[in-house]
PDB file of C-alpha atoms in Angstrom:
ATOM      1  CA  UNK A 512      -2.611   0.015 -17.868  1.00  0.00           C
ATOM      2  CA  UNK A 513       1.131  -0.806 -17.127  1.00  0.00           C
ATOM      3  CA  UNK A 514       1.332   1.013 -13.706  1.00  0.00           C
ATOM      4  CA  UNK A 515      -2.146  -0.804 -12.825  1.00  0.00           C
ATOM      5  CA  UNK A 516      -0.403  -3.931 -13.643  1.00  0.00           C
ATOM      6  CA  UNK A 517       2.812  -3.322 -11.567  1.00  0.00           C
ATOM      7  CA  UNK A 518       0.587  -2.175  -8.171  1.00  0.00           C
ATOM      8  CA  UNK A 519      -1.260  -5.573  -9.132  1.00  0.00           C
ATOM      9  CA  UNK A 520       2.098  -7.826  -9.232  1.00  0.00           C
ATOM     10  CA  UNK A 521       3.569  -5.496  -6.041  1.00  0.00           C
ATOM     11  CA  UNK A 522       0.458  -5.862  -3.930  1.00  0.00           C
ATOM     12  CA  UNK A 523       0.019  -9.172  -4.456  1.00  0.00           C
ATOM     13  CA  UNK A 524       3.442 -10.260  -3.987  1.00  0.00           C
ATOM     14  CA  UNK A 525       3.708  -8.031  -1.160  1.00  0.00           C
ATOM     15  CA  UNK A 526       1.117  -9.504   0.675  1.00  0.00           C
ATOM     16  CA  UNK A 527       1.674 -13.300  -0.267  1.00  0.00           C
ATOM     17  CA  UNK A 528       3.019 -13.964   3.302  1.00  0.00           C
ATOM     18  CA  UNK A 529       1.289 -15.139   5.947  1.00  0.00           C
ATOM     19  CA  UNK A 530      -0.228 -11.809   7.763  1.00  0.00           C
ATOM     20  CA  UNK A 531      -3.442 -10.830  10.247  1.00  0.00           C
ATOM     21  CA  UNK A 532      -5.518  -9.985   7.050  1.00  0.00           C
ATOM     22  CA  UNK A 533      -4.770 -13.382   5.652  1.00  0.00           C
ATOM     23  CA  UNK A 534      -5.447 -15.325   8.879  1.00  0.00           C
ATOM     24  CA  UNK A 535      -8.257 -13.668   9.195  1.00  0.00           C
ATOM     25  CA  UNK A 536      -9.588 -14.773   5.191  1.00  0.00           C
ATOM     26  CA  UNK A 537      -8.739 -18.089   6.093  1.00  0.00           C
ATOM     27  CA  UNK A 538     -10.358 -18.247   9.268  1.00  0.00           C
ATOM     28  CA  UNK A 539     -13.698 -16.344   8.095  1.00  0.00           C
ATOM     29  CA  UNK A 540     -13.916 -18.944   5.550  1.00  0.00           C
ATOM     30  CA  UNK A 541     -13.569 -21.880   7.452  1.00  0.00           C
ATOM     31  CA  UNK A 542     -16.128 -20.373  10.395  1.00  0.00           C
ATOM     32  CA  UNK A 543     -18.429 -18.300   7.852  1.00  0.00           C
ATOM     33  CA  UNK A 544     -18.601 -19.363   4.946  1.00  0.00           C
ATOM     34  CA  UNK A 545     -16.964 -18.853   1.478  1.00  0.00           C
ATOM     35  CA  UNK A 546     -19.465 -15.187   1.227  1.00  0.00           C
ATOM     36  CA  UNK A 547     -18.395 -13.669   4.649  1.00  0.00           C
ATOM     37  CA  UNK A 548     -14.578 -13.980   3.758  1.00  0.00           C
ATOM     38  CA  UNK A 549     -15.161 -12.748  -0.311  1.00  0.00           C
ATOM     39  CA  UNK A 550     -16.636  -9.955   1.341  1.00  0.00           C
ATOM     40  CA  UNK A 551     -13.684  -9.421   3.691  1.00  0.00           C
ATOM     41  CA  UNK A 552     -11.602  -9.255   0.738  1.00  0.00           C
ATOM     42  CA  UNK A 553     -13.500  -6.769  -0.857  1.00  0.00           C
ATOM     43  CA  UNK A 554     -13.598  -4.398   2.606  1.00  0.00           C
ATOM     44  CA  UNK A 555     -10.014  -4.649   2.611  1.00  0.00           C
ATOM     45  CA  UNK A 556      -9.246  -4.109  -0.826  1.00  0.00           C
ATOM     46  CA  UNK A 557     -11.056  -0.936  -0.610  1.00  0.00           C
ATOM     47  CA  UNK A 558      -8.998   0.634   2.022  1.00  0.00           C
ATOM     48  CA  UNK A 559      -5.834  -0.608   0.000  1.00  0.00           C
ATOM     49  CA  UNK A 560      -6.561   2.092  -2.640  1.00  0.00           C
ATOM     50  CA  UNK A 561      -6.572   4.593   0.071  1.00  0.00           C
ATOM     51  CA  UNK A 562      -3.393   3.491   1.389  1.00  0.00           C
ATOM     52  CA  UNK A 563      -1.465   3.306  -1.458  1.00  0.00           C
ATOM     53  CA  UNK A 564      -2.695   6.600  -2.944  1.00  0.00           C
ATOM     54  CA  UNK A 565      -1.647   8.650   0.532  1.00  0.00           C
ATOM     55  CA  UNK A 566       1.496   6.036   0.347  1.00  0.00           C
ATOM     56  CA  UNK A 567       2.344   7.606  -3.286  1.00  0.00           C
ATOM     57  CA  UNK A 568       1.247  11.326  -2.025  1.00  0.00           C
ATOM     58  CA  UNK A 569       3.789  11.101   0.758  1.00  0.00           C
ATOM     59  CA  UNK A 570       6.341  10.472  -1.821  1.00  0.00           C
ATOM     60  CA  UNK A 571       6.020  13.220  -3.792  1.00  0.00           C
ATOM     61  CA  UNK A 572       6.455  15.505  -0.663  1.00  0.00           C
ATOM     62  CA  UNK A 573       9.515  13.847   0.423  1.00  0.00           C
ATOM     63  CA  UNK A 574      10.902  14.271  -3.371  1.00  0.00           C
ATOM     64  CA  UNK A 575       9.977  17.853  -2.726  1.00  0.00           C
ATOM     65  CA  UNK A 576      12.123  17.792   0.497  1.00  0.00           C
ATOM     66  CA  UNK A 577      15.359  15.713   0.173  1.00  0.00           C
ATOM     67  CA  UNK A 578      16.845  17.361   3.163  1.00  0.00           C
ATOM     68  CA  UNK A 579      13.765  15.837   4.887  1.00  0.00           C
ATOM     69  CA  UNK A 580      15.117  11.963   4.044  1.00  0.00           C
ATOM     70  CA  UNK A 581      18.956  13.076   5.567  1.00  0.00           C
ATOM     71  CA  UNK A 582      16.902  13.715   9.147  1.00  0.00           C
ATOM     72  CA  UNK A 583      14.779  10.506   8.859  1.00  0.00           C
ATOM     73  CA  UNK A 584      17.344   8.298   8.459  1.00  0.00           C
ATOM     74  CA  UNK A 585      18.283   8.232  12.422  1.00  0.00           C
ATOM     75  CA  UNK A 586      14.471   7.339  12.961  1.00  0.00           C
ATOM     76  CA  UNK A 587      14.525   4.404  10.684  1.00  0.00           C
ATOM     77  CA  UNK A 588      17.448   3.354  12.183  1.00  0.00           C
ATOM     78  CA  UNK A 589      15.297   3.126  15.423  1.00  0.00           C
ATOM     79  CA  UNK A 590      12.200   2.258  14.043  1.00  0.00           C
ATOM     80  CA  UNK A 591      14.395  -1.015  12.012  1.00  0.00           C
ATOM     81  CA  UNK A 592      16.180  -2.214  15.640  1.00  0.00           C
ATOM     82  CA  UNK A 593      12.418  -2.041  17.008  1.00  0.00           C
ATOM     83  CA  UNK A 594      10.839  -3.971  14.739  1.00  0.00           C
ATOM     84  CA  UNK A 595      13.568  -6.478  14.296  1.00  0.00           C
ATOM     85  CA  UNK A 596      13.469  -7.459  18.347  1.00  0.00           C
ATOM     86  CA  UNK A 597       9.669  -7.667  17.848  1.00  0.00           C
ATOM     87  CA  UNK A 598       9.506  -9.586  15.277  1.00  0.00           C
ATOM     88  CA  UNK A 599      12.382 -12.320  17.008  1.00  0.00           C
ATOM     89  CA  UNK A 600       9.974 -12.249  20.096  1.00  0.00           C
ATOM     90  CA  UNK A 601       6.948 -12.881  18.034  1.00  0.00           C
ATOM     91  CA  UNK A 602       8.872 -15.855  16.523  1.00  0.00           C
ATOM     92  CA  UNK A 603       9.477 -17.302  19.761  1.00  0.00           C
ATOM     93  CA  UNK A 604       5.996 -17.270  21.022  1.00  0.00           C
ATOM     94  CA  UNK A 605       4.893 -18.521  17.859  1.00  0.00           C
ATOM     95  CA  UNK A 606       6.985 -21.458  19.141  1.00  0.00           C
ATOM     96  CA  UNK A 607       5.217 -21.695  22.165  1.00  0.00           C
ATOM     97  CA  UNK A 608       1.178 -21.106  21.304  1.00  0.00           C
ATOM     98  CA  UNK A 609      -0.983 -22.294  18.654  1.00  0.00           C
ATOM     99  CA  UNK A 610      -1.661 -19.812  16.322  1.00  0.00           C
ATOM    100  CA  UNK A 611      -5.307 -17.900  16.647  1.00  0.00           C
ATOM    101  CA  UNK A 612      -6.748 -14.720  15.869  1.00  0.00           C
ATOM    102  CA  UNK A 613     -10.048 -13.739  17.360  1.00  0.00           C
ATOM    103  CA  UNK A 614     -13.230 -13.186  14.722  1.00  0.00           C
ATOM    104  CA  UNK A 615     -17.002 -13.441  15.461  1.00  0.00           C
ATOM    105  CA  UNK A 616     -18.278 -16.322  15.058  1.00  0.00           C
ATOM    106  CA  UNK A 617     -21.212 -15.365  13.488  1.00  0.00           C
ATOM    107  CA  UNK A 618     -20.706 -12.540  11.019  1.00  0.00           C
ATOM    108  CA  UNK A 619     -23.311 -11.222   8.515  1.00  0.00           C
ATOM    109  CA  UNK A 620     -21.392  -8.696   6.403  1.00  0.00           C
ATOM    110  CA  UNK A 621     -17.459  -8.960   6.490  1.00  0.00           C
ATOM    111  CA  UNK A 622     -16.617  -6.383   4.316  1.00  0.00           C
ATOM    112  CA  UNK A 623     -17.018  -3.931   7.263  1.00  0.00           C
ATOM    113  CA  UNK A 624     -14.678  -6.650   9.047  1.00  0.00           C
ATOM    114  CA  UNK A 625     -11.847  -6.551   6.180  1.00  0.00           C
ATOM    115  CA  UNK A 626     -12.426  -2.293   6.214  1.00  0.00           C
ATOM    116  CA  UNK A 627     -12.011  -1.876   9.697  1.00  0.00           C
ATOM    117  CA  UNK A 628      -8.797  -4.252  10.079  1.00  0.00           C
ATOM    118  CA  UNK A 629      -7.291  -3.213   6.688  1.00  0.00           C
ATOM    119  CA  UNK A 630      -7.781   0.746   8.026  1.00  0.00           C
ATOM    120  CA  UNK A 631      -5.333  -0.458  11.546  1.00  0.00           C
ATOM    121  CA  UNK A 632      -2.856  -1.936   9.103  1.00  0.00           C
ATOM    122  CA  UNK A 633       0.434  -0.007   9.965  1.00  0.00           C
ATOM    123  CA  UNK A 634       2.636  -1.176   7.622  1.00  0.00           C
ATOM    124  CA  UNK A 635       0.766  -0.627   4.312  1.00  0.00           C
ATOM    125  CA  UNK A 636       1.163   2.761   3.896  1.00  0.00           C
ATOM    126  CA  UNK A 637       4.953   2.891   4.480  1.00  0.00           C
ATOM    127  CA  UNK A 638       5.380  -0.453   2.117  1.00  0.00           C
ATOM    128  CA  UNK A 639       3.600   1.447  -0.713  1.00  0.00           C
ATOM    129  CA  UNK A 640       5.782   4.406  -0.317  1.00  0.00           C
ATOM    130  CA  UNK A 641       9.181   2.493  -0.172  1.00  0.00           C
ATOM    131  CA  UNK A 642       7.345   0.655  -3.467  1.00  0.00           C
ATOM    132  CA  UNK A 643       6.876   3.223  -5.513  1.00  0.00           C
ATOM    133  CA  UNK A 644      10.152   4.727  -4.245  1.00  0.00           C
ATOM    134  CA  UNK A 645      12.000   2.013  -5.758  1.00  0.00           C
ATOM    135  CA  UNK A 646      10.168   1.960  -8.988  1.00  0.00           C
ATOM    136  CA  UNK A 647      10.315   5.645  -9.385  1.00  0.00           C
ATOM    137  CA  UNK A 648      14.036   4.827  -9.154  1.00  0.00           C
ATOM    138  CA  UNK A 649      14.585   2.749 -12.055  1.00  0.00           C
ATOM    139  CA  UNK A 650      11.703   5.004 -14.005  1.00  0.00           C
ATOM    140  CA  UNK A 651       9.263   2.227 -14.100  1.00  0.00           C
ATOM    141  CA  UNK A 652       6.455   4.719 -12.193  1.00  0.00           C
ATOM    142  CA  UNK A 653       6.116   8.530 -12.682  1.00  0.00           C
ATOM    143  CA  UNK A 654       4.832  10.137  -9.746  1.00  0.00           C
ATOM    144  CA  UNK A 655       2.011  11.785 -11.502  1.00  0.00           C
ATOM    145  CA  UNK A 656      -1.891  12.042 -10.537  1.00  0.00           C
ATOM    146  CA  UNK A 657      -3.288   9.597 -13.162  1.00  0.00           C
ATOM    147  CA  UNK A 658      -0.002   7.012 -12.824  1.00  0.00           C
ATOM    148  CA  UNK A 659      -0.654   7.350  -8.683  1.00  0.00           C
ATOM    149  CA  UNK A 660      -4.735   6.272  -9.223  1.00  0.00           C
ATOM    150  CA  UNK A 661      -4.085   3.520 -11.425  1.00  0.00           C
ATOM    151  CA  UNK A 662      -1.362   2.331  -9.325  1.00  0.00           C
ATOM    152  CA  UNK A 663      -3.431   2.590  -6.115  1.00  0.00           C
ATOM    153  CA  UNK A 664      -6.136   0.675  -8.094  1.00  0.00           C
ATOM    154  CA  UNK A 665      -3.760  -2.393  -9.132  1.00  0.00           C
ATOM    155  CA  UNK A 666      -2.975  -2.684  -5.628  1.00  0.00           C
ATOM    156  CA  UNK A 667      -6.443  -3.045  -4.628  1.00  0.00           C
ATOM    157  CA  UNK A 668      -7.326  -5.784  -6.942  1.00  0.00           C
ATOM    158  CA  UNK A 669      -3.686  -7.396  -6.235  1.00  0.00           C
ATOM    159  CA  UNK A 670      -4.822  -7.179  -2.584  1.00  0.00           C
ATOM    160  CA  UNK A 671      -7.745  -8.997  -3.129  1.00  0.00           C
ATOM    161  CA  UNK A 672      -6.466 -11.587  -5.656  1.00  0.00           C
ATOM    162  CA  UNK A 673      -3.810 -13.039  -2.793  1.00  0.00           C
ATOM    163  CA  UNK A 674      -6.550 -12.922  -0.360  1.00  0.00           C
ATOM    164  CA  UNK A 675      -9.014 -14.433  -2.589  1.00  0.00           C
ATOM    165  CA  UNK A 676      -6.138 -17.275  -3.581  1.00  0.00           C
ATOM    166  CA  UNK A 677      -5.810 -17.958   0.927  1.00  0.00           C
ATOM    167  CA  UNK A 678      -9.603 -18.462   0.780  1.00  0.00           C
ATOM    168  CA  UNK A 679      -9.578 -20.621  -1.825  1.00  0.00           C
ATOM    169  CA  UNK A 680      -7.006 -22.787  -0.709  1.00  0.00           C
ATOM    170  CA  UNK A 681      -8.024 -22.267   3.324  1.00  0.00           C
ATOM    171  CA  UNK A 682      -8.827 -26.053   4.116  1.00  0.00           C
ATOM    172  CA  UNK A 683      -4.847 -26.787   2.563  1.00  0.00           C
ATOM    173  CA  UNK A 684      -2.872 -23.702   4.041  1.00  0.00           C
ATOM    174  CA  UNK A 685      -4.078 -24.270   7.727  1.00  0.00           C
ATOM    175  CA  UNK A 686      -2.471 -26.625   9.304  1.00  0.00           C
ATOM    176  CA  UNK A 687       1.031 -25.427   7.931  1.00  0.00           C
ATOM    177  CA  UNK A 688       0.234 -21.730   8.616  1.00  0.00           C
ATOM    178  CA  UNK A 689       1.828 -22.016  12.375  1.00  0.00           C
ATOM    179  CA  UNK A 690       5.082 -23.034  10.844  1.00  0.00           C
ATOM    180  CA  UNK A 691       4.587 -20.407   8.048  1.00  0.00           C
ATOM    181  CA  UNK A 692       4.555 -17.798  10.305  1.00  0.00           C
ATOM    182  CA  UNK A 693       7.043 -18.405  12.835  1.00  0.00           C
ATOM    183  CA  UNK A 694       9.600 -18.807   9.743  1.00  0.00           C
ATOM    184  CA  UNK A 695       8.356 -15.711   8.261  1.00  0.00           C
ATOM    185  CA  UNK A 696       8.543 -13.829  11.154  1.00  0.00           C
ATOM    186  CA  UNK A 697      12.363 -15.090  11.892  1.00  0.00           C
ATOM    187  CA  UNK A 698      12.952 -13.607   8.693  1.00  0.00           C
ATOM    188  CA  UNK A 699      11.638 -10.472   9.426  1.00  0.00           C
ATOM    189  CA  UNK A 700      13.491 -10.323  12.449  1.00  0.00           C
ATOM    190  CA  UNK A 701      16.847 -10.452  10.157  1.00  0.00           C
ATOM    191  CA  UNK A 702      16.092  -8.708   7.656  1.00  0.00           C
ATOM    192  CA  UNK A 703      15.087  -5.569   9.811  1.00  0.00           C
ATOM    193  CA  UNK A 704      18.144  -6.169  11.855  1.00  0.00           C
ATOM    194  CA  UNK A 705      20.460  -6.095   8.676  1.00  0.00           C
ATOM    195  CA  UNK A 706      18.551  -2.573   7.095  1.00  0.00           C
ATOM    196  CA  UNK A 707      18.607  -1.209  10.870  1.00  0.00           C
ATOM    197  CA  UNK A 708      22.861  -2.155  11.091  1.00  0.00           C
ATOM    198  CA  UNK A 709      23.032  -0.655   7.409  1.00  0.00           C
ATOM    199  CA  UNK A 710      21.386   2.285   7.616  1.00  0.00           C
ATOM    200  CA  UNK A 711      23.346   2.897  11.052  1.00  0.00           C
ATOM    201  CA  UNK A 712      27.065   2.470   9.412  1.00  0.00           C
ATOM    202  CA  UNK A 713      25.859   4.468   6.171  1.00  0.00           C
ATOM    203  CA  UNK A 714      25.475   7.375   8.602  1.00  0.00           C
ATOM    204  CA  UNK A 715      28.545   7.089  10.553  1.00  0.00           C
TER     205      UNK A 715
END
C-alpha cells in the first residue's frame, strides 16, 4: 500500500506541469464536455501502468548491468544538450503564437483519445525509470514484482487525479496556461542544460 502511495504522489507531482496530455484535458472539456475529457483521463491512465511497469523492468536490467550505465552516460550527455536547445526554442515560439493543440471537435469516446496520445508519450517511460531509480536509492522502493505492480498502479491513479484536478479547474487554468508553459518550458531548457554540463565534466 506504501509503494502504491509513493507512484500516486510521484505521478501526480510529476505530471502537475503544464504538458500535451493536460492541454488536451482542458481543451476536451471545454469543446466536449466534462464525459469526453473523464474518459481521456481514464485512456491515459491506463497506458501509465504500462509505462511505468516497463519503466521499473528496465531498471532492474540496468542494475543487472552497471557497466551498461558507464557507456550511457556519453548518450545522455547528448540526449540532455538536445533537449535543452529544444526546449529554449519551444519557449521562444511560445512567445510568439497562441497556444493550441489540435482535437476533434466532436468526439464520442475519448478514452481511445487519452490511449493513443498517452502510448506517443516519450518521456514517461524514462521519468519512471529515473523515479524509481532514485527511490530504490534511498530504499524507499524494492525492485521486486509485487512492489513494481503496485507502484505502476499508483501512478495510474496519480495520473489521472492531476488530470482530473486540470478538468476540473479548465474554465480557471486557461487563460494563464500560455504563460505557464512558456515559463515551464524556460525551465526545462536550464535544467537540461545544467544535467547535460554535469554529466559532461563528471566524465572528463
Amino acid at each position: 500500500m506504501l509503494t502504491l502511495i509513493i507512484g500516486l504522489i510521484t505521478s501526480y507531482l510529476g505530471s502537475i506541469t503544464p504538458s500535451m496530455l493536460n492541454i488536451t484535458a482542458i481543451k476536451l472539456r471545454l469543446e466536449n464536455g466534462k464525459k469526453n475529457a473523464i474518459q481521456f483521463a481514464f485512456g491515459v491512465a491506463f497506458i501509465v501502468i504500462f509505462q511505468a511497469y516497463i519503466g521499473l523492468y528496465i531498471l532492474t536490467i540496468l542494475n543487472q548491468y552497471p557497466s551498461i550505465l558507464d557507456q550511457l552516460q556519453i548518450v545522455i550527455v547528448i540526449v540532455f544538450a538536445a533537449l535543452s536547445i529544444f526546449f529554449y526554442l519551444k519557449s521562444r515560439k511560445d512567445r510568439q503564437e497562441d497556444l493550441a493543440i489540435d482535437t476533434p471537435k466532436k468526439i464520442k469516446n475519448g478514452f481511445l483519445i487519452g490511449v493513443s496520445l498517452s502510448s506517443i508519450n516519450m518521456f514517461a517511460i524514462p521519468f519512471f525509470c529515473g523515479v524509481g531509480a532514485m527511490l530504490n536509492l534511498y530504499d524507499w522502493f524494492l525492485l521486486e514484482p509485487i512492489s513494481m505492480l503496485a507502484f505502476s498502479l499508483g501512478s495510474s491513479i496519480g495520473a489521472f487525479f492531476i488530470l482530473y484536478h486540470y478538468i476540473l479547474l479548465a474554465e480557471k487554468i486557461r487563460p494563464r496556461l500560455q504563460s505557464y508553459t512558456q515559463h515551464f518550458n524556460m525551465a526545462l531548457a536550464v535544467l537540461t542544460g545544467f544535467l547535460a554540463l554535469f554529466t559532461f565534466f563528471k566524465l572528463l
